[in-house]
Amino acid sequence: MGAPPDRRIWIDGELVPWEQATVHVLSHGLQRGSLIFDYLSLHETPRGPAAYRLDEHVERFQASARLVGLPLAQDAAAIRAAVLEAARANPGASSVKISAYLASVEVDVVPLDDHVTLAVAAYDPVADMIRPKGHEPRPFAPLAVWVEKERRNRRPDILPPQAKCAANYASPMAAKWEARRQGYDEVLLVDAEGNLAEGPTTNVFLVDGNGGLRTPPEETVLHGVTRRSILEIAAHDGIAAAVEPIAPKEIFEAAEAFLTGTTAGVWAIASVDGKPFATPAPGPVSRALGKRFREISEGRDPAFAHWLTPVNAD
Ligand code: PMP
C-alpha cells in the first residue's frame, strides 16, 4: 500500500506531504529512542469533528518532554493550535499523533544541534497505516492476555512509565513478543514490586463481584486519559472505584477485567493465562462502561461536552 494520497503532516508550522515527512536513519530520535509523543482521538460529534480531551493530551505531552529533558519550543496553546490545524487539513482523520524529536545526526547523547522538531499527524489508523497483506484489522474481540512473569526495568529511577518516550516501549515490546509466542493476544506488565501495572499501550481495570472498579495506582502506570475518563465517569455515575496496588493473582478472583486506551476504548479481557472469566467477556460492567465511554466521546452526553474541543472554530 502506498502513502495516503492527501494526507499532510504538520511539521514545525508547515503542512508537509505524508511521504516527505521523514527523518534520517542516524537521527537522535531513532538511534537514542528519545522521541516523545502523545496520541488522541477525533470524533464526529453533533457539533462537528472534535478532539477528545485535547488539554489533557497536550499537558501529558509536555510532561513527557520534561521527564525526558527535551526542550520544547512551543507552549501548550501553540501545540493545541497545531493539533487543530492538522485535523482541519486532514478531513476524515480519527487519530492525532503529536511527536517531538531531535532530528540531528550527531553521535553525542546531547547534540549541539538541539532543535526539537514538533510534528502533528492526523490520520485514519485503519485506512492510512501500512498493514501487511492478510493482516486485516480485527474487531475489538475480547482478549486472551498473559501476565508478565519477569520484572523488567519499569522503575521510576530509570525512565518513569509516565513518559511517553519511544525508548519506554522497548521492554513492553519484549514482553508482548513473549506473550505472542505463547499464543496470547496481549500482555499485562508488572511493576517493580511485581504488582499489575498496565498493558503496553493500555491501562487495566478489574471489576469486583459488586460491580466496583479497581485499577493500579498512578505511580506505576502511564496516566492514561481513558483511565482518568473511566474514573471520572465512575465518580459521576456513583460506581465505586479503588486506585490501589493489585497483585497478579487478584485478577483471577475478579468478576471481569478490561483494558482502556485511546484506540481500544474499553476492551474486555476474555481470559488470563488461559483461564477464562466465569461470565463470558464482555461482562455486563465492561459492556456498559464501553457504551457510556463511546457516547461521551462522540459528544452524545451534554454533561461531558467540555471534554470535546471542536476542530472548526464556531
Ligand atoms: N499505557 C501506556 C503505556 C500507553 O502507551 C497508553 C496509550 N497512550 C495507555 C496506557 C493508555 O492511555 P490513553 O488512555 O491516554 O490512550
Tab-separated table of C-alpha atoms and ligand atoms in Angstrom:
chain	number	residue	atom	x	y	z
A	1	MET	CA	0.000	0.000	0.000
A	2	GLY	CA	1.357	3.426	-0.924
A	3	ALA	CA	1.142	6.627	1.038
A	4	PRO	CA	-2.354	8.043	1.572
A	5	PRO	CA	-2.886	10.488	-1.301
A	6	ASP	CA	-3.973	13.649	0.500
A	7	ARG	CA	-2.578	13.375	3.995
A	8	ARG	CA	-0.335	16.186	5.155
A	9	ILE	CA	1.647	16.266	8.359
A	10	TRP	CA	2.195	19.485	10.307
A	11	ILE	CA	5.937	19.853	10.896
A	12	ASP	CA	7.264	22.982	12.598
A	13	GLY	CA	4.415	25.003	11.138
A	14	GLU	CA	4.420	23.629	7.569
A	15	LEU	CA	1.946	21.092	6.163
A	16	VAL	CA	4.264	18.510	4.576
A	17	PRO	CA	3.019	15.723	2.243
A	18	TRP	CA	2.880	12.371	4.100
A	19	GLU	CA	5.695	10.684	2.126
A	20	GLN	CA	8.047	13.626	2.685
A	21	ALA	CA	7.662	13.502	6.481
A	22	THR	CA	10.897	11.558	7.062
A	23	VAL	CA	13.989	11.676	9.308
A	24	HIS	CA	17.498	10.281	8.801
A	25	VAL	CA	18.219	6.723	9.966
A	26	LEU	CA	21.003	8.121	12.171
A	27	SER	CA	18.822	10.764	13.804
A	28	HIS	CA	18.897	11.078	17.587
A	29	GLY	CA	15.179	10.322	17.891
A	30	LEU	CA	15.703	6.952	16.232
A	31	GLN	CA	19.157	5.969	17.499
A	32	ARG	CA	18.653	7.097	21.101
A	33	GLY	CA	14.915	6.450	21.233
A	34	SER	CA	14.445	9.998	22.501
A	35	LEU	CA	11.270	10.850	20.568
A	36	ILE	CA	8.301	11.730	22.754
A	37	PHE	CA	4.706	11.590	21.605
A	38	ASP	CA	1.064	11.643	22.504
A	39	TYR	CA	-1.937	10.167	20.795
A	40	LEU	CA	-5.526	11.353	20.875
A	41	SER	CA	-8.753	10.726	19.039
A	42	LEU	CA	-11.017	12.838	16.852
A	43	HIS	CA	-14.747	12.148	16.755
A	44	GLU	CA	-17.703	13.126	14.645
A	45	THR	CA	-19.980	14.840	17.145
A	46	PRO	CA	-23.268	16.761	16.859
A	47	ARG	CA	-21.064	19.937	16.873
A	48	GLY	CA	-18.859	18.622	14.041
A	49	PRO	CA	-15.441	16.973	14.325
A	50	ALA	CA	-13.900	17.368	17.785
A	51	ALA	CA	-10.709	16.428	19.612
A	52	TYR	CA	-11.099	14.276	22.738
A	53	ARG	CA	-9.623	15.837	25.918
A	54	LEU	CA	-7.155	17.956	23.974
A	55	ASP	CA	-5.897	19.881	27.020
A	56	GLU	CA	-5.118	16.688	28.940
A	57	HIS	CA	-3.225	15.184	25.993
A	58	VAL	CA	-1.185	18.356	25.474
A	59	GLU	CA	-0.387	18.524	29.209
A	60	ARG	CA	0.768	14.885	29.158
A	61	PHE	CA	2.888	15.593	26.066
A	62	GLN	CA	4.578	18.480	27.875
A	63	ALA	CA	5.097	16.240	30.922
A	64	SER	CA	6.805	13.619	28.717
A	65	ALA	CA	9.125	16.323	27.347
A	66	ARG	CA	10.007	17.424	30.885
A	67	LEU	CA	10.678	13.852	32.064
A	68	VAL	CA	12.999	13.178	29.113
A	69	GLY	CA	14.574	16.655	29.207
A	70	LEU	CA	13.611	17.617	25.637
A	71	PRO	CA	13.445	21.407	25.332
A	72	LEU	CA	10.123	22.004	23.559
A	73	ALA	CA	9.960	25.441	21.928
A	74	GLN	CA	6.150	25.562	21.732
A	75	ASP	CA	3.821	26.253	24.635
A	76	ALA	CA	0.511	24.467	25.271
A	77	ALA	CA	-1.541	26.964	23.234
A	78	ALA	CA	0.755	26.557	20.198
A	79	ILE	CA	0.612	22.749	20.446
A	80	ARG	CA	-3.173	22.783	20.732
A	81	ALA	CA	-3.401	25.093	17.695
A	82	ALA	CA	-1.109	22.752	15.715
A	83	VAL	CA	-3.350	19.771	16.541
A	84	LEU	CA	-6.452	21.608	15.343
A	85	GLU	CA	-4.695	22.819	12.178
A	86	ALA	CA	-3.514	19.279	11.350
A	87	ALA	CA	-7.046	17.965	11.974
A	88	ARG	CA	-8.566	20.594	9.658
A	89	ALA	CA	-6.002	19.800	6.943
A	90	ASN	CA	-6.869	16.085	7.027
A	91	PRO	CA	-10.642	15.608	6.775
A	92	GLY	CA	-11.900	12.216	7.916
A	93	ALA	CA	-8.936	11.694	10.268
A	94	SER	CA	-9.847	9.953	13.525
A	95	SER	CA	-6.463	9.955	15.290
A	96	VAL	CA	-3.785	12.517	16.006
A	97	LYS	CA	-0.196	11.726	16.874
A	98	ILE	CA	1.873	14.576	18.277
A	99	SER	CA	5.644	13.924	18.218
A	100	ALA	CA	8.721	15.854	19.278
A	101	TYR	CA	12.183	14.691	18.319
A	102	LEU	CA	15.805	15.593	17.771
A	103	ALA	CA	16.411	15.116	14.050
A	104	SER	CA	20.155	15.788	14.466
A	105	VAL	CA	22.510	13.002	13.277
A	106	GLU	CA	25.245	13.780	15.811
A	107	VAL	CA	26.598	10.942	17.950
A	108	ASP	CA	26.574	12.690	21.329
A	109	VAL	CA	23.600	11.944	23.591
A	110	VAL	CA	23.158	15.697	23.888
A	111	PRO	CA	23.552	17.004	20.341
A	112	LEU	CA	24.888	20.507	19.668
A	113	ASP	CA	22.022	20.968	17.239
A	114	ASP	CA	19.306	20.729	19.865
A	115	HIS	CA	16.415	21.862	17.674
A	116	VAL	CA	13.367	19.840	18.740
A	117	THR	CA	11.065	19.245	15.786
A	118	LEU	CA	7.344	19.258	16.544
A	119	ALA	CA	5.218	17.115	14.229
A	120	VAL	CA	1.471	16.543	14.272
A	121	ALA	CA	-0.064	13.831	12.093
A	122	ALA	CA	-3.861	13.480	11.765
A	123	TYR	CA	-4.938	10.303	10.007
A	124	ASP	CA	-7.163	7.255	9.902
A	125	PRO	CA	-5.308	4.476	11.749
A	126	VAL	CA	-7.009	1.756	9.714
A	127	ALA	CA	-7.076	3.182	6.189
A	128	ASP	CA	-3.815	5.155	6.263
A	129	MET	CA	-1.426	2.844	8.070
A	130	ILE	CA	0.553	0.262	6.173
A	131	ARG	CA	-0.574	-3.244	7.092
A	132	PRO	CA	0.960	-6.442	5.763
A	133	LYS	CA	-1.313	-8.348	3.390
A	134	GLY	CA	-3.509	-10.924	5.104
A	135	HIS	CA	-3.491	-8.998	8.403
A	136	GLU	CA	-6.811	-7.208	8.279
A	137	PRO	CA	-7.699	-5.067	11.301
A	138	ARG	CA	-9.518	-7.168	13.876
A	139	PRO	CA	-12.694	-6.035	15.578
A	140	PHE	CA	-12.196	-5.453	19.303
A	141	ALA	CA	-12.927	-9.075	20.284
A	142	PRO	CA	-12.308	-9.914	23.983
A	143	LEU	CA	-8.624	-10.585	24.585
A	144	ALA	CA	-6.592	-13.540	25.796
A	145	VAL	CA	-3.947	-11.880	27.999
A	146	TRP	CA	-0.833	-13.180	29.699
A	147	VAL	CA	0.661	-11.711	32.870
A	148	GLU	CA	4.379	-10.940	32.521
A	149	LYS	CA	6.348	-13.284	34.759
A	150	GLU	CA	9.627	-11.385	34.877
A	151	ARG	CA	10.097	-7.892	36.330
A	152	ARG	CA	11.644	-5.573	33.776
A	153	ASN	CA	13.043	-2.100	34.115
A	154	ARG	CA	9.760	-0.314	34.879
A	155	ARG	CA	11.285	1.772	37.646
A	156	PRO	CA	10.797	5.437	38.472
A	157	ASP	CA	14.561	5.920	38.828
A	158	ILE	CA	15.149	4.971	35.172
A	159	LEU	CA	12.667	6.475	32.730
A	160	PRO	CA	9.328	6.512	34.542
A	161	PRO	CA	6.282	4.886	32.947
A	162	GLN	CA	4.638	8.326	32.853
A	163	ALA	CA	6.911	9.370	29.936
A	164	LYS	CA	5.518	8.620	26.500
A	165	CYS	CA	9.010	8.273	25.080
A	166	ALA	CA	9.907	5.861	22.264
A	167	ALA	CA	12.560	4.161	24.420
A	168	ASN	CA	9.946	3.321	27.067
A	169	TYR	CA	8.226	0.903	24.693
A	170	ALA	CA	11.212	-1.434	24.244
A	171	SER	CA	10.670	-3.527	27.383
A	172	PRO	CA	6.876	-3.829	26.799
A	173	MET	CA	7.716	-4.904	23.248
A	174	ALA	CA	9.913	-7.720	24.560
A	175	ALA	CA	7.178	-8.802	26.985
A	176	LYS	CA	4.452	-8.669	24.331
A	177	TRP	CA	6.576	-10.667	21.920
A	178	GLU	CA	6.920	-13.353	24.587
A	179	ALA	CA	3.123	-13.360	25.073
A	180	ARG	CA	2.578	-13.592	21.299
A	181	ARG	CA	4.997	-16.520	21.022
A	182	GLN	CA	2.904	-18.314	23.616
A	183	GLY	CA	-0.280	-17.666	21.631
A	184	TYR	CA	-1.753	-14.789	23.680
A	185	ASP	CA	-3.149	-11.547	22.220
A	186	GLU	CA	-1.794	-9.161	24.814
A	187	VAL	CA	0.483	-8.885	27.826
A	188	LEU	CA	-0.157	-7.348	31.240
A	189	LEU	CA	3.072	-5.803	32.519
A	190	VAL	CA	4.117	-5.918	36.160
A	191	ASP	CA	5.740	-3.083	38.100
A	192	ALA	CA	8.997	-3.102	40.090
A	193	GLU	CA	7.180	-4.742	43.043
A	194	GLY	CA	5.675	-7.433	40.833
A	195	ASN	CA	2.155	-5.952	41.028
A	196	LEU	CA	-0.075	-5.496	37.974
A	197	ALA	CA	0.782	-2.318	36.098
A	198	GLU	CA	-0.722	-1.906	32.623
A	199	GLY	CA	-0.699	-3.164	29.056
A	200	PRO	CA	1.938	-1.885	26.604
A	201	THR	CA	-0.498	0.757	25.296
A	202	THR	CA	-3.437	0.439	27.687
A	203	ASN	CA	-4.336	0.665	31.376
A	204	VAL	CA	-6.087	-2.151	33.201
A	205	PHE	CA	-9.208	-2.308	35.374
A	206	LEU	CA	-10.673	-5.156	37.429
A	207	VAL	CA	-14.376	-5.395	38.259
A	208	ASP	CA	-15.355	-6.956	41.598
A	209	GLY	CA	-18.474	-9.012	42.351
A	210	ASN	CA	-20.431	-5.839	43.283
A	211	GLY	CA	-19.629	-4.013	40.048
A	212	GLY	CA	-16.908	-1.838	41.693
A	213	LEU	CA	-13.733	-0.987	39.800
A	214	ARG	CA	-10.066	-1.380	40.795
A	215	THR	CA	-7.039	-0.070	38.922
A	216	PRO	CA	-3.304	0.188	39.764
A	217	PRO	CA	-2.012	3.493	41.196
A	218	GLU	CA	-0.692	6.465	39.202
A	219	GLU	CA	2.907	5.945	40.358
A	220	THR	CA	3.318	2.748	38.350
A	221	VAL	CA	1.463	3.467	35.112
A	222	LEU	CA	1.134	5.907	32.256
A	223	HIS	CA	-1.530	8.452	33.139
A	224	GLY	CA	-3.974	7.214	30.535
A	225	VAL	CA	-6.571	9.762	29.520
A	226	THR	CA	-9.089	6.933	29.057
A	227	ARG	CA	-8.223	5.570	32.539
A	228	ARG	CA	-8.846	9.023	34.004
A	229	SER	CA	-12.080	9.329	31.993
A	230	ILE	CA	-13.356	5.971	33.305
A	231	LEU	CA	-12.546	7.007	36.898
A	232	GLU	CA	-14.337	10.343	36.404
A	233	ILE	CA	-17.348	8.666	34.762
A	234	ALA	CA	-17.465	6.171	37.669
A	235	ALA	CA	-17.452	9.051	40.185
A	236	HIS	CA	-20.204	10.827	38.228
A	237	ASP	CA	-22.347	7.686	37.903
A	238	GLY	CA	-21.880	6.530	41.524
A	239	ILE	CA	-19.762	3.472	40.675
A	240	ALA	CA	-17.212	2.584	43.388
A	241	ALA	CA	-13.594	2.728	42.181
A	242	ALA	CA	-10.390	1.951	44.113
A	243	VAL	CA	-6.950	3.039	42.909
A	244	GLU	CA	-4.535	0.690	44.667
A	245	PRO	CA	-1.792	-1.909	44.167
A	246	ILE	CA	-3.154	-5.165	42.735
A	247	ALA	CA	-1.285	-8.470	42.972
A	248	PRO	CA	-1.384	-10.561	39.772
A	249	LYS	CA	-3.297	-13.370	41.493
A	250	GLU	CA	-6.171	-10.983	42.235
A	251	ILE	CA	-7.131	-10.776	38.577
A	252	PHE	CA	-8.179	-14.437	38.798
A	253	GLU	CA	-10.627	-13.545	41.583
A	254	ALA	CA	-12.201	-10.639	39.637
A	255	ALA	CA	-15.644	-10.879	38.031
A	256	GLU	CA	-14.445	-9.044	34.894
A	257	ALA	CA	-11.404	-7.155	33.665
A	258	PHE	CA	-10.838	-4.713	30.844
A	259	LEU	CA	-8.165	-2.576	29.230
A	260	THR	CA	-8.574	1.126	28.422
A	261	GLY	CA	-6.890	3.273	25.804
A	262	THR	CA	-7.448	5.860	23.103
A	263	THR	CA	-7.677	3.235	20.375
A	264	ALA	CA	-9.270	0.469	22.419
A	265	GLY	CA	-11.805	2.500	24.419
A	266	VAL	CA	-12.946	-0.164	26.892
A	267	TRP	CA	-11.614	-3.522	25.706
A	268	ALA	CA	-12.817	-6.596	27.596
A	269	ILE	CA	-10.424	-9.330	28.680
A	270	ALA	CA	-11.716	-12.831	27.970
A	271	SER	CA	-9.052	-14.858	29.785
A	272	VAL	CA	-5.839	-14.508	31.784
A	273	ASP	CA	-3.021	-17.048	31.412
A	274	GLY	CA	-5.516	-19.283	29.605
A	275	LYS	CA	-8.180	-19.116	32.362
A	276	PRO	CA	-11.460	-17.560	31.152
A	277	PHE	CA	-13.657	-15.394	33.415
A	278	ALA	CA	-16.755	-17.160	34.756
A	279	THR	CA	-19.004	-14.679	32.898
A	280	PRO	CA	-18.057	-14.690	29.225
A	281	ALA	CA	-16.495	-11.365	28.156
A	282	PRO	CA	-17.569	-8.688	27.693
A	283	GLY	CA	-19.254	-8.905	31.099
A	284	PRO	CA	-22.096	-6.505	31.962
A	285	VAL	CA	-19.924	-3.804	33.584
A	286	SER	CA	-17.319	-3.747	30.781
A	287	ARG	CA	-20.083	-3.621	28.210
A	288	ALA	CA	-21.995	-0.801	29.954
A	289	LEU	CA	-18.867	1.299	30.545
A	290	GLY	CA	-17.750	0.778	26.949
A	291	LYS	CA	-21.090	2.081	25.709
A	292	ARG	CA	-21.046	5.007	28.159
A	293	PHE	CA	-17.500	5.945	27.114
A	294	ARG	CA	-18.433	5.837	23.401
A	295	GLU	CA	-21.489	8.037	23.967
A	296	ILE	CA	-19.403	10.617	25.819
A	297	SER	CA	-16.520	10.662	23.338
A	298	GLU	CA	-18.968	11.097	20.476
A	299	GLY	CA	-20.489	14.136	22.182
A	300	ARG	CA	-23.814	12.482	22.985
A	301	ASP	CA	-23.806	13.350	26.704
A	302	PRO	CA	-24.069	17.094	27.418
A	303	ALA	CA	-22.702	16.592	30.947
A	304	PHE	CA	-19.310	15.782	29.402
A	305	ALA	CA	-19.407	18.153	26.391
A	306	HIS	CA	-16.426	20.060	27.855
A	307	TRP	CA	-14.209	17.031	27.113
A	308	LEU	CA	-14.505	17.792	23.385
A	309	THR	CA	-12.820	20.637	21.515
A	310	PRO	CA	-14.417	21.415	18.132
A	311	VAL	CA	-11.869	21.256	15.323
A	312	ASN	CA	-13.512	24.059	13.359
A	313	ALA	CA	-13.953	27.352	15.164
A	314	ASP	CA	-17.667	28.053	15.804
B	1	PMP	N1	-0.353	2.905	28.988
B	1	PMP	C1	0.565	3.094	28.031
B	1	PMP	C2	1.951	2.643	28.293
B	1	PMP	C3	0.212	3.706	26.800
B	1	PMP	O1	1.120	3.877	25.836
B	1	PMP	C4	-1.134	4.121	26.604
B	1	PMP	C5	-1.538	4.763	25.304
B	1	PMP	N2	-1.303	6.141	25.300
B	1	PMP	C6	-2.053	3.930	27.649
B	1	PMP	C7	-1.637	3.318	28.829
B	1	PMP	C8	-3.488	4.406	27.519
B	1	PMP	O2	-3.518	5.820	27.531
B	1	PMP	P1	-4.708	6.620	26.841
B	1	PMP	O3	-5.956	6.196	27.503
B	1	PMP	O4	-4.374	8.064	27.101
B	1	PMP	O5	-4.687	6.274	25.394
